[in-house]
mmCIF file of C-alpha atoms and ligand atoms in Angstrom:
data_model
loop_
_atom_site.group_PDB
_atom_site.id
_atom_site.type_symbol
_atom_site.label_atom_id
_atom_site.label_comp_id
_atom_site.label_asym_id
_atom_site.label_seq_id
_atom_site.Cartn_x
_atom_site.Cartn_y
_atom_site.Cartn_z
ATOM 1 C CA UNK N 187 50.267 13.024 -51.555
ATOM 2 C CA UNK N 188 51.142 9.707 -49.855
ATOM 3 C CA UNK N 189 48.809 6.819 -50.667
ATOM 4 C CA UNK N 190 48.620 4.082 -48.042
ATOM 5 C CA UNK N 191 46.853 0.735 -47.855
ATOM 6 C CA UNK N 192 45.907 -0.746 -44.482
ATOM 7 C CA UNK N 193 44.768 -4.367 -44.394
ATOM 8 C CA UNK N 194 42.542 -5.039 -41.399
ATOM 9 C CA UNK N 195 41.784 -1.317 -41.419
ATOM 10 C CA UNK N 196 38.408 -1.833 -39.715
ATOM 11 C CA UNK N 197 39.970 -3.635 -36.768
ATOM 12 C CA UNK N 198 40.968 -2.187 -33.412
ATOM 13 C CA UNK N 199 44.512 -1.082 -34.306
ATOM 14 C CA UNK N 200 43.827 -0.795 -38.043
ATOM 15 C CA UNK N 201 41.069 1.768 -37.548
ATOM 16 C CA UNK N 202 43.207 3.888 -35.204
ATOM 17 C CA UNK N 203 45.927 3.792 -37.864
ATOM 18 C CA UNK N 204 43.446 4.940 -40.521
ATOM 19 C CA UNK N 205 42.630 7.940 -38.289
ATOM 20 C CA UNK N 206 46.259 8.740 -37.646
ATOM 21 C CA UNK N 207 47.461 8.484 -41.242
ATOM 22 C CA UNK N 208 44.527 10.578 -42.486
ATOM 23 C CA UNK N 209 45.582 13.177 -39.894
ATOM 24 C CA UNK N 210 49.115 12.939 -41.299
ATOM 25 C CA UNK N 211 47.688 13.843 -44.728
ATOM 26 C CA UNK N 212 47.780 10.403 -46.415
ATOM 27 C CA UNK N 213 45.164 9.010 -48.758
ATOM 28 C CA UNK N 214 44.094 5.860 -46.953
ATOM 29 C CA UNK N 215 42.684 2.710 -48.519
ATOM 30 C CA UNK N 216 41.249 0.367 -45.910
ATOM 31 C CA UNK N 217 40.728 -3.310 -46.716
ATOM 32 C CA UNK N 218 38.745 -5.551 -44.392
ATOM 33 C CA UNK N 219 36.481 -8.578 -44.659
ATOM 34 C CA UNK N 220 34.894 -7.961 -41.220
ATOM 35 C CA UNK N 221 35.855 -11.393 -39.937
ATOM 36 C CA UNK N 222 36.808 -9.744 -36.646
ATOM 37 C CA UNK N 223 36.855 -6.076 -37.705
ATOM 38 C CA UNK N 224 33.784 -3.877 -37.537
ATOM 39 C CA UNK N 225 32.255 -1.282 -39.801
ATOM 40 C CA UNK N 226 31.476 0.787 -36.674
ATOM 41 C CA UNK N 227 35.212 1.422 -36.227
ATOM 42 C CA UNK N 228 35.486 3.288 -39.529
ATOM 43 C CA UNK N 229 31.904 4.554 -39.972
ATOM 44 C CA UNK N 230 33.071 8.087 -39.064
ATOM 45 C CA UNK N 231 35.547 8.008 -41.988
ATOM 46 C CA UNK N 232 33.252 6.934 -44.786
ATOM 47 C CA UNK N 233 32.628 10.500 -46.004
ATOM 48 C CA UNK N 234 36.274 11.556 -45.614
ATOM 49 C CA UNK N 235 37.534 12.675 -49.054
ATOM 50 C CA UNK N 236 40.879 10.876 -48.634
ATOM 51 C CA UNK N 237 39.434 7.588 -47.315
ATOM 52 C CA UNK N 238 38.414 4.573 -49.365
ATOM 53 C CA UNK N 239 36.989 1.306 -48.088
ATOM 54 C CA UNK N 240 37.292 -2.041 -49.874
ATOM 55 C CA UNK N 241 35.581 -5.131 -48.520
ATOM 56 C CA UNK N 242 37.947 -7.966 -49.394
ATOM 57 C CA UNK N 243 39.626 -11.036 -47.917
ATOM 58 C CA UNK N 244 43.379 -10.500 -48.284
ATOM 59 C CA UNK N 245 44.048 -14.236 -48.488
ATOM 60 C CA UNK N 246 42.730 -13.753 -52.054
ATOM 61 C CA UNK N 247 44.671 -11.752 -54.679
ATOM 62 C CA UNK N 248 44.624 -8.025 -53.830
ATOM 63 C CA UNK N 249 44.057 -5.687 -56.740
ATOM 64 C CA UNK N 250 44.544 -1.929 -56.249
ATOM 65 C CA UNK N 251 44.575 0.691 -59.022
ATOM 66 C CA UNK N 252 47.189 3.440 -59.010
ATOM 67 C CA UNK N 253 50.354 3.942 -57.001
ATOM 68 C CA UNK N 254 50.941 3.100 -53.344
ATOM 69 C CA UNK N 255 53.598 4.421 -50.989
ATOM 70 C CA UNK N 256 52.938 2.216 -47.980
ATOM 71 C CA UNK N 257 51.234 -1.106 -47.272
ATOM 72 C CA UNK N 258 50.491 -1.858 -43.610
ATOM 73 C CA UNK N 259 49.444 -5.454 -43.028
ATOM 74 C CA UNK N 260 47.226 -5.557 -39.939
ATOM 75 C CA UNK N 261 44.613 -8.095 -41.030
ATOM 76 C CA UNK N 262 44.384 -11.048 -38.628
ATOM 77 C CA UNK N 263 42.257 -12.376 -35.820
ATOM 78 C CA UNK N 264 44.266 -11.266 -32.792
ATOM 79 C CA UNK N 265 42.565 -12.287 -29.596
ATOM 80 C CA UNK N 266 42.936 -15.841 -28.271
ATOM 81 C CA UNK N 267 39.242 -16.742 -28.531
ATOM 82 C CA UNK N 268 39.180 -15.482 -32.115
ATOM 83 C CA UNK N 269 42.161 -17.421 -33.323
ATOM 84 C CA UNK N 270 41.044 -20.546 -31.471
ATOM 85 C CA UNK N 271 37.669 -20.229 -33.219
ATOM 86 C CA UNK N 272 39.234 -19.318 -36.573
ATOM 87 C CA UNK N 273 42.471 -21.351 -36.667
ATOM 88 C CA UNK N 274 42.671 -21.878 -40.416
ATOM 89 C CA UNK N 275 41.736 -18.293 -41.312
ATOM 90 C CA UNK N 276 44.402 -17.117 -38.840
ATOM 91 C CA UNK N 277 47.081 -19.247 -40.476
ATOM 92 C CA UNK N 278 45.920 -18.230 -43.950
ATOM 93 C CA UNK N 279 45.969 -14.486 -43.296
ATOM 94 C CA UNK N 280 49.446 -14.731 -41.737
ATOM 95 C CA UNK N 281 50.742 -16.806 -44.649
ATOM 96 C CA UNK N 282 48.723 -16.164 -47.835
ATOM 97 C CA UNK N 283 47.583 -12.712 -46.719
ATOM 98 C CA UNK N 284 51.154 -11.630 -45.974
ATOM 99 C CA UNK N 285 52.332 -13.065 -49.298
ATOM 100 C CA UNK N 286 49.635 -11.171 -51.218
ATOM 101 C CA UNK N 287 50.315 -7.942 -49.324
ATOM 102 C CA UNK N 288 54.053 -8.282 -49.986
ATOM 103 C CA UNK N 289 53.459 -9.064 -53.666
ATOM 104 C CA UNK N 290 51.304 -5.957 -53.976
ATOM 105 C CA UNK N 291 53.949 -3.855 -52.193
ATOM 106 C CA UNK N 292 56.620 -5.100 -54.594
ATOM 107 C CA UNK N 293 54.444 -4.440 -57.663
ATOM 108 C CA UNK N 294 53.872 -0.865 -56.446
ATOM 109 C CA UNK N 295 57.476 -0.361 -55.324
ATOM 110 C CA UNK N 296 56.081 0.685 -51.937
ATOM 111 C CA UNK N 297 57.200 0.188 -48.346
ATOM 112 C CA UNK N 298 55.725 -2.685 -46.285
ATOM 113 C CA UNK N 299 55.006 -2.767 -42.556
ATOM 114 C CA UNK N 300 54.043 -6.013 -40.838
ATOM 115 C CA UNK N 301 52.001 -5.991 -37.644
ATOM 116 C CA UNK N 302 53.773 -8.728 -35.716
ATOM 117 C CA UNK N 303 53.333 -9.555 -32.079
ATOM 118 C CA UNK N 304 54.907 -10.377 -28.748
ATOM 119 C CA UNK N 305 53.363 -13.828 -29.367
ATOM 120 C CA UNK N 306 56.392 -14.645 -31.550
ATOM 121 C CA UNK N 307 58.218 -15.010 -28.197
ATOM 122 C CA UNK N 308 55.656 -17.644 -27.079
ATOM 123 C CA UNK N 309 55.964 -18.481 -23.380
ATOM 124 C CA UNK N 310 59.264 -16.626 -23.025
ATOM 125 C CA UNK N 311 62.282 -17.951 -21.146
ATOM 126 C CA UNK N 312 63.981 -14.530 -21.480
ATOM 127 C CA UNK N 313 62.639 -11.673 -19.412
ATOM 128 C CA UNK N 314 62.109 -8.918 -20.474
ATOM 129 C CA UNK N 315 62.004 -9.917 -24.131
ATOM 130 C CA UNK N 316 64.530 -8.409 -26.512
ATOM 131 C CA UNK N 317 64.145 -8.461 -30.277
ATOM 132 C CA UNK N 318 67.084 -10.872 -30.630
ATOM 133 C CA UNK N 319 65.301 -13.544 -28.529
ATOM 134 C CA UNK N 320 64.005 -16.374 -30.760
ATOM 135 C CA UNK N 321 61.117 -17.369 -28.546
ATOM 136 C CA UNK N 322 59.578 -20.471 -27.018
ATOM 137 C CA UNK N 323 56.574 -21.414 -29.141
ATOM 138 C CA UNK N 324 54.643 -24.688 -29.233
ATOM 139 C CA UNK N 325 53.895 -25.110 -32.956
ATOM 140 C CA UNK N 326 51.181 -27.729 -32.397
ATOM 141 C CA UNK N 327 49.492 -26.081 -29.400
ATOM 142 C CA UNK N 328 46.199 -24.213 -29.656
ATOM 143 C CA UNK N 329 47.910 -20.813 -29.702
ATOM 144 C CA UNK N 330 50.388 -22.058 -32.317
ATOM 145 C CA UNK N 331 48.065 -21.019 -35.146
ATOM 146 C CA UNK N 332 48.591 -17.342 -34.328
ATOM 147 C CA UNK N 333 52.180 -17.512 -33.122
ATOM 148 C CA UNK N 334 53.425 -19.538 -36.066
ATOM 149 C CA UNK N 335 51.403 -17.493 -38.578
ATOM 150 C CA UNK N 336 53.119 -14.347 -37.332
ATOM 151 C CA UNK N 337 56.532 -16.039 -37.246
ATOM 152 C CA UNK N 338 56.007 -17.170 -40.851
ATOM 153 C CA UNK N 339 54.873 -13.634 -41.740
ATOM 154 C CA UNK N 340 58.097 -12.207 -40.276
ATOM 155 C CA UNK N 341 60.199 -14.753 -42.205
ATOM 156 C CA UNK N 342 58.323 -13.952 -45.430
ATOM 157 C CA UNK N 343 58.794 -10.218 -44.874
ATOM 158 C CA UNK N 344 62.542 -10.670 -44.390
ATOM 159 C CA UNK N 345 62.708 -12.897 -47.510
ATOM 160 C CA UNK N 346 61.090 -10.143 -49.618
ATOM 161 C CA UNK N 347 63.449 -7.644 -48.046
ATOM 162 C CA UNK N 348 66.568 -9.720 -48.720
ATOM 163 C CA UNK N 349 65.644 -11.329 -52.022
ATOM 164 C CA UNK N 350 63.691 -8.489 -53.678
ATOM 165 C CA UNK N 351 65.300 -5.559 -51.851
ATOM 166 C CA UNK N 352 61.873 -4.445 -50.599
ATOM 167 C CA UNK N 353 61.746 -1.732 -47.974
ATOM 168 C CA UNK N 354 60.140 -3.441 -44.954
ATOM 169 C CA UNK N 355 59.370 -2.899 -41.263
ATOM 170 C CA UNK N 356 58.318 -5.384 -38.590
ATOM 171 C CA UNK N 357 56.659 -4.131 -35.431
ATOM 172 C CA UNK N 358 56.224 -6.573 -32.542
ATOM 173 C CA UNK N 359 53.193 -5.252 -30.722
ATOM 174 C CA UNK N 360 52.609 -6.079 -27.040
ATOM 175 C CA UNK N 361 49.170 -6.143 -25.354
ATOM 176 C CA UNK N 362 47.438 -2.937 -26.431
ATOM 177 C CA UNK N 363 44.145 -1.616 -25.113
ATOM 178 C CA UNK N 364 41.796 1.304 -25.604
ATOM 179 C CA UNK N 365 38.568 2.410 -27.255
ATOM 180 C CA UNK N 366 37.250 0.175 -30.100
ATOM 181 C CA UNK N 367 38.244 -3.094 -28.448
ATOM 182 C CA UNK N 368 35.367 -5.538 -28.673
ATOM 183 C CA UNK N 369 33.702 -6.075 -25.318
ATOM 184 C CA UNK N 370 33.355 -9.788 -25.997
ATOM 185 C CA UNK N 371 36.706 -10.464 -27.655
ATOM 186 C CA UNK N 372 37.713 -12.526 -24.623
ATOM 187 C CA UNK N 373 40.791 -10.516 -23.734
ATOM 188 C CA UNK N 374 41.452 -9.821 -20.093
ATOM 189 C CA UNK N 375 41.080 -6.057 -20.230
ATOM 190 C CA UNK N 376 37.673 -5.535 -21.888
ATOM 191 C CA UNK N 377 36.337 -8.666 -20.166
ATOM 192 C CA UNK N 378 37.359 -7.461 -16.693
ATOM 193 C CA UNK N 379 36.031 -3.946 -17.341
ATOM 194 C CA UNK N 380 32.691 -5.249 -18.584
ATOM 195 C CA UNK N 381 32.399 -7.667 -15.668
ATOM 196 C CA UNK N 382 33.349 -4.997 -13.119
ATOM 197 C CA UNK N 383 30.889 -2.449 -14.502
ATOM 198 C CA UNK N 384 28.094 -5.058 -14.428
ATOM 199 C CA UNK N 385 29.122 -6.252 -10.937
ATOM 200 C CA UNK N 386 29.658 -9.768 -12.298
ATOM 201 C CA UNK N 387 32.459 -12.083 -11.106
ATOM 202 C CA UNK N 388 35.860 -11.326 -12.657
ATOM 203 C CA UNK N 389 37.082 -14.452 -14.459
ATOM 204 C CA UNK N 390 40.791 -14.790 -13.657
ATOM 205 C CA UNK N 391 42.499 -17.674 -15.472
ATOM 206 C CA UNK N 392 44.672 -19.862 -13.244
ATOM 207 C CA UNK N 393 46.149 -18.278 -10.142
ATOM 208 C CA UNK N 394 46.485 -14.974 -11.971
ATOM 209 C CA UNK N 395 50.221 -14.868 -11.303
ATOM 210 C CA UNK N 396 50.928 -14.647 -15.050
ATOM 211 C CA UNK N 397 51.959 -11.143 -16.079
ATOM 212 C CA UNK N 398 51.269 -8.827 -18.977
ATOM 213 C CA UNK N 399 52.384 -5.299 -19.867
ATOM 214 C CA UNK N 400 49.493 -3.233 -21.192
ATOM 215 C CA UNK N 401 50.030 -0.322 -23.598
ATOM 216 C CA UNK N 402 47.481 2.372 -24.364
ATOM 217 C CA UNK N 403 46.512 2.440 -28.037
ATOM 218 C CA UNK N 404 47.721 6.031 -28.700
ATOM 219 C CA UNK N 405 51.224 5.060 -27.592
ATOM 220 C CA UNK N 406 51.228 1.931 -29.738
ATOM 221 C CA UNK N 407 50.051 3.887 -32.791
ATOM 222 C CA UNK N 408 52.737 6.534 -32.247
ATOM 223 C CA UNK N 409 55.410 3.808 -32.089
ATOM 224 C CA UNK N 410 54.126 2.115 -35.255
ATOM 225 C CA UNK N 411 54.037 5.380 -37.201
ATOM 226 C CA UNK N 412 57.529 6.373 -36.069
ATOM 227 C CA UNK N 413 58.808 2.990 -37.252
ATOM 228 C CA UNK N 414 56.989 3.377 -40.577
ATOM 229 C CA UNK N 415 58.785 6.657 -41.276
ATOM 230 C CA UNK N 416 62.239 5.284 -40.325
ATOM 231 C CA UNK N 417 64.394 2.979 -42.395
ATOM 232 C CA UNK N 418 64.711 0.015 -39.994
ATOM 233 C CA UNK N 419 64.183 -3.477 -41.386
ATOM 234 C CA UNK N 420 64.819 -5.517 -38.228
ATOM 235 C CA UNK N 421 61.922 -6.162 -35.785
ATOM 236 C CA UNK N 422 61.177 -3.527 -33.153
ATOM 237 C CA UNK N 423 59.212 -4.119 -29.922
ATOM 238 C CA UNK N 424 56.476 -1.602 -29.175
ATOM 239 C CA UNK N 425 54.961 -1.951 -25.724
ATOM 240 C CA UNK N 426 54.857 -0.582 -22.250
ATOM 241 C CA UNK N 427 57.374 -1.871 -19.681
ATOM 242 C CA UNK N 428 55.040 -1.618 -16.704
ATOM 243 C CA UNK N 429 54.311 -5.272 -15.883
ATOM 244 C CA UNK N 430 51.373 -6.416 -13.752
ATOM 245 C CA UNK N 431 50.027 -9.815 -12.694
ATOM 246 C CA UNK N 432 46.564 -10.631 -14.005
ATOM 247 C CA UNK N 433 45.294 -11.013 -10.423
ATOM 248 C CA UNK N 434 46.543 -7.542 -9.445
ATOM 249 C CA UNK N 435 45.114 -6.224 -12.651
ATOM 250 C CA UNK N 436 41.688 -7.702 -11.818
ATOM 251 C CA UNK N 437 41.859 -6.049 -8.371
ATOM 252 C CA UNK N 438 42.784 -2.730 -9.946
ATOM 253 C CA UNK N 439 39.865 -2.856 -12.365
ATOM 254 C CA UNK N 440 37.434 -3.681 -9.525
ATOM 255 C CA UNK N 441 38.855 -0.804 -7.545
ATOM 256 C CA UNK N 442 38.690 1.735 -10.358
ATOM 257 C CA UNK N 443 35.113 0.737 -11.215
ATOM 258 C CA UNK N 444 34.131 0.905 -7.555
ATOM 259 C CA UNK N 445 32.573 -2.490 -8.219
ATOM 260 C CA UNK N 446 31.192 -5.194 -5.955
ATOM 261 C CA UNK N 447 32.525 -7.929 -8.272
ATOM 262 C CA UNK N 448 34.312 -10.887 -6.718
ATOM 263 C CA UNK N 449 37.220 -12.781 -8.278
ATOM 264 C CA UNK N 450 36.486 -16.209 -9.725
ATOM 265 C CA UNK N 451 39.331 -18.498 -10.795
ATOM 266 C CA UNK N 452 38.954 -20.437 -14.053
ATOM 267 C CA UNK N 453 41.326 -22.967 -15.659
ATOM 268 C CA UNK N 454 44.421 -21.520 -17.305
ATOM 269 C CA UNK N 455 44.203 -21.931 -21.101
ATOM 270 C CA UNK N 456 46.779 -24.163 -22.815
ATOM 271 C CA UNK N 457 50.196 -22.529 -23.415
ATOM 272 C CA UNK N 458 49.117 -19.274 -21.756
ATOM 273 C CA UNK N 459 52.402 -17.309 -21.459
ATOM 274 C CA UNK N 460 53.567 -16.972 -17.852
ATOM 275 C CA UNK N 461 55.090 -13.555 -18.348
ATOM 276 C CA UNK N 462 55.360 -10.838 -20.914
ATOM 277 C CA UNK N 463 57.320 -7.632 -20.761
ATOM 278 C CA UNK N 464 59.046 -5.861 -23.625
ATOM 279 C CA UNK N 465 62.587 -4.585 -23.650
ATOM 280 C CA UNK N 466 62.068 -1.317 -25.538
ATOM 281 C CA UNK N 467 65.653 -0.043 -25.636
ATOM 282 C CA UNK N 468 65.698 -0.400 -29.418
ATOM 283 C CA UNK N 469 62.544 1.705 -29.917
ATOM 284 C CA UNK N 470 63.872 4.257 -27.439
ATOM 285 C CA UNK N 471 67.202 4.492 -29.251
ATOM 286 C CA UNK N 472 66.111 4.258 -32.888
ATOM 287 C CA UNK N 473 62.668 5.876 -32.762
ATOM 288 C CA UNK N 474 63.051 8.108 -29.727
ATOM 289 C CA UNK N 475 59.784 6.476 -28.612
ATOM 290 C CA UNK N 476 58.449 5.947 -25.118
ATOM 291 C CA UNK N 477 54.934 5.202 -23.947
ATOM 292 C CA UNK N 478 53.630 8.392 -22.370
ATOM 293 C CA UNK N 479 49.994 7.707 -21.426
ATOM 294 C CA UNK N 480 49.835 6.975 -17.720
ATOM 295 C CA UNK N 481 48.132 3.627 -16.976
ATOM 296 C CA UNK N 482 45.362 5.099 -14.816
ATOM 297 C CA UNK N 483 44.589 7.682 -17.475
ATOM 298 C CA UNK N 484 44.511 5.041 -20.237
ATOM 299 C CA UNK N 485 42.260 2.834 -18.118
ATOM 300 C CA UNK N 486 39.915 5.739 -17.362
ATOM 301 C CA UNK N 487 39.533 6.541 -21.067
ATOM 302 C CA UNK N 488 38.869 2.872 -21.829
ATOM 303 C CA UNK N 489 36.364 2.546 -18.971
ATOM 304 C CA UNK N 490 34.388 5.434 -20.392
ATOM 305 C CA UNK N 491 34.301 3.729 -23.818
ATOM 306 C CA UNK N 492 33.264 0.372 -22.302
ATOM 307 C CA UNK N 493 30.526 2.052 -20.272
ATOM 308 C CA UNK N 494 29.160 3.769 -23.404
ATOM 309 C CA UNK N 495 29.105 0.441 -25.222
ATOM 310 C CA UNK N 496 27.284 -1.272 -22.355
ATOM 311 C CA UNK N 497 24.703 1.526 -22.138
ATOM 312 C CA UNK N 498 24.246 1.484 -25.898
ATOM 313 C CA UNK N 499 23.619 -2.262 -25.932
ATOM 314 C CA UNK N 500 21.105 -1.882 -23.070
ATOM 315 C CA UNK N 501 19.257 0.819 -25.042
ATOM 316 C CA UNK N 502 19.211 -1.141 -28.276
ATOM 317 C CA UNK N 503 18.088 -4.339 -26.545
ATOM 318 C CA UNK N 504 15.633 -2.725 -24.111
ATOM 319 C CA UNK N 505 12.027 -3.888 -24.458
ATOM 320 C CA UNK N 506 9.949 -1.127 -26.051
HETATM 321 N N1 UDP I 673 42.631 -13.831 -18.845
HETATM 322 C C1 UDP I 673 41.916 -14.017 -17.669
HETATM 323 N N2 UDP I 673 40.557 -13.903 -17.714
HETATM 324 C C2 UDP I 673 39.865 -13.593 -18.840
HETATM 325 C C3 UDP I 673 40.601 -13.355 -20.028
HETATM 326 C C4 UDP I 673 41.978 -13.490 -19.999
HETATM 327 O O1 UDP I 673 42.503 -14.293 -16.607
HETATM 328 O O2 UDP I 673 38.623 -13.517 -18.777
HETATM 329 C C5 UDP I 673 44.091 -13.998 -18.793
HETATM 330 C C6 UDP I 673 44.668 -14.841 -19.928
HETATM 331 O O3 UDP I 673 44.587 -16.224 -19.633
HETATM 332 C C7 UDP I 673 46.084 -14.311 -19.963
HETATM 333 C C8 UDP I 673 45.927 -12.837 -19.594
HETATM 334 O O4 UDP I 673 44.678 -12.725 -18.942
HETATM 335 O O5 UDP I 673 46.859 -14.929 -18.956
HETATM 336 C C9 UDP I 673 45.921 -11.892 -20.797
HETATM 337 O O6 UDP I 673 45.017 -12.425 -21.709
HETATM 338 P P1 UDP I 673 44.571 -11.674 -23.041
HETATM 339 O O7 UDP I 673 43.556 -12.545 -23.707
HETATM 340 O O8 UDP I 673 44.191 -10.295 -22.726
HETATM 341 O O9 UDP I 673 45.862 -11.591 -23.962
HETATM 342 P P2 UDP I 673 47.119 -12.547 -24.228
HETATM 343 O O10 UDP I 673 48.232 -11.733 -23.704
HETATM 344 O O11 UDP I 673 47.007 -13.870 -23.503
HETATM 345 O O12 UDP I 673 47.135 -12.713 -25.708
#
């Protein structure tokens, strides 16, 4: 039976990966220190006979008994307000955490997968972004702590691959959304949904002309798992090609929620990328992967999750 370790396993993507790999028959060991992850995301797995949870900070030495087949390194703050609030932890988990996870993978003679990001392209001058584009990142800007941590993590992964012959994968994940996102993680999608459902103003940064390409979590997970099972050591983009401006996106969310929210413009954060759209030809060719969840359907499923969360927080905070 395959034995797999997921760092950041209690996070948004990490917890969906735990579910998926358990479904695929793996034994799953989840490591998290709950800096941005949440026990709620994996509470339903605690009694699963093939699931094990370890509370640990992966910037410290990682000790695991027994063999491992795969190590998936997903631990990291990943939303802008988190990595702005936790700049040093973000750099440490990308650097020291990746080094520890790679060292463990080598000791176990396992296969390593790094969760990288479209942020390695920074504010891109190539559009759409292909894997061979080197990016346009400001190393000393506020977002640099995340972008450079992930760029270092990619370089470290390739060094272990080349120098130690380790079997490695690098997935560059574009904006992903779906159930288990934190309602207050500051990202556009959960923020807009929460604001629309509460009929509060939608906070659009800048003019809202900047674009993003949003991928539903099930599609992202499918892409990651396909990459894991293939023998491809160069980075692969996983993301949806359907690009939308943040202003249009805000209008769409208001519309879908049938909300009376207005749009309120706020200052654009420093180094906020102007555009982002993946070129996914490589994933299509090598992994036979395409996003298949229609945007409206993905948004509907996420709305229903956000609504549940809002209702739950009303009930738990209601005066008795
Ligand atoms: N954004 C916004 N209002 C918000 C939160 C985010 O207009 O309340 C913008 C943000 O400045 C960026 C885009 O939406 O241009 C996507 O932001 P997100 O935090 O979701 O992810 P990013 O792709 O920037 O990492």
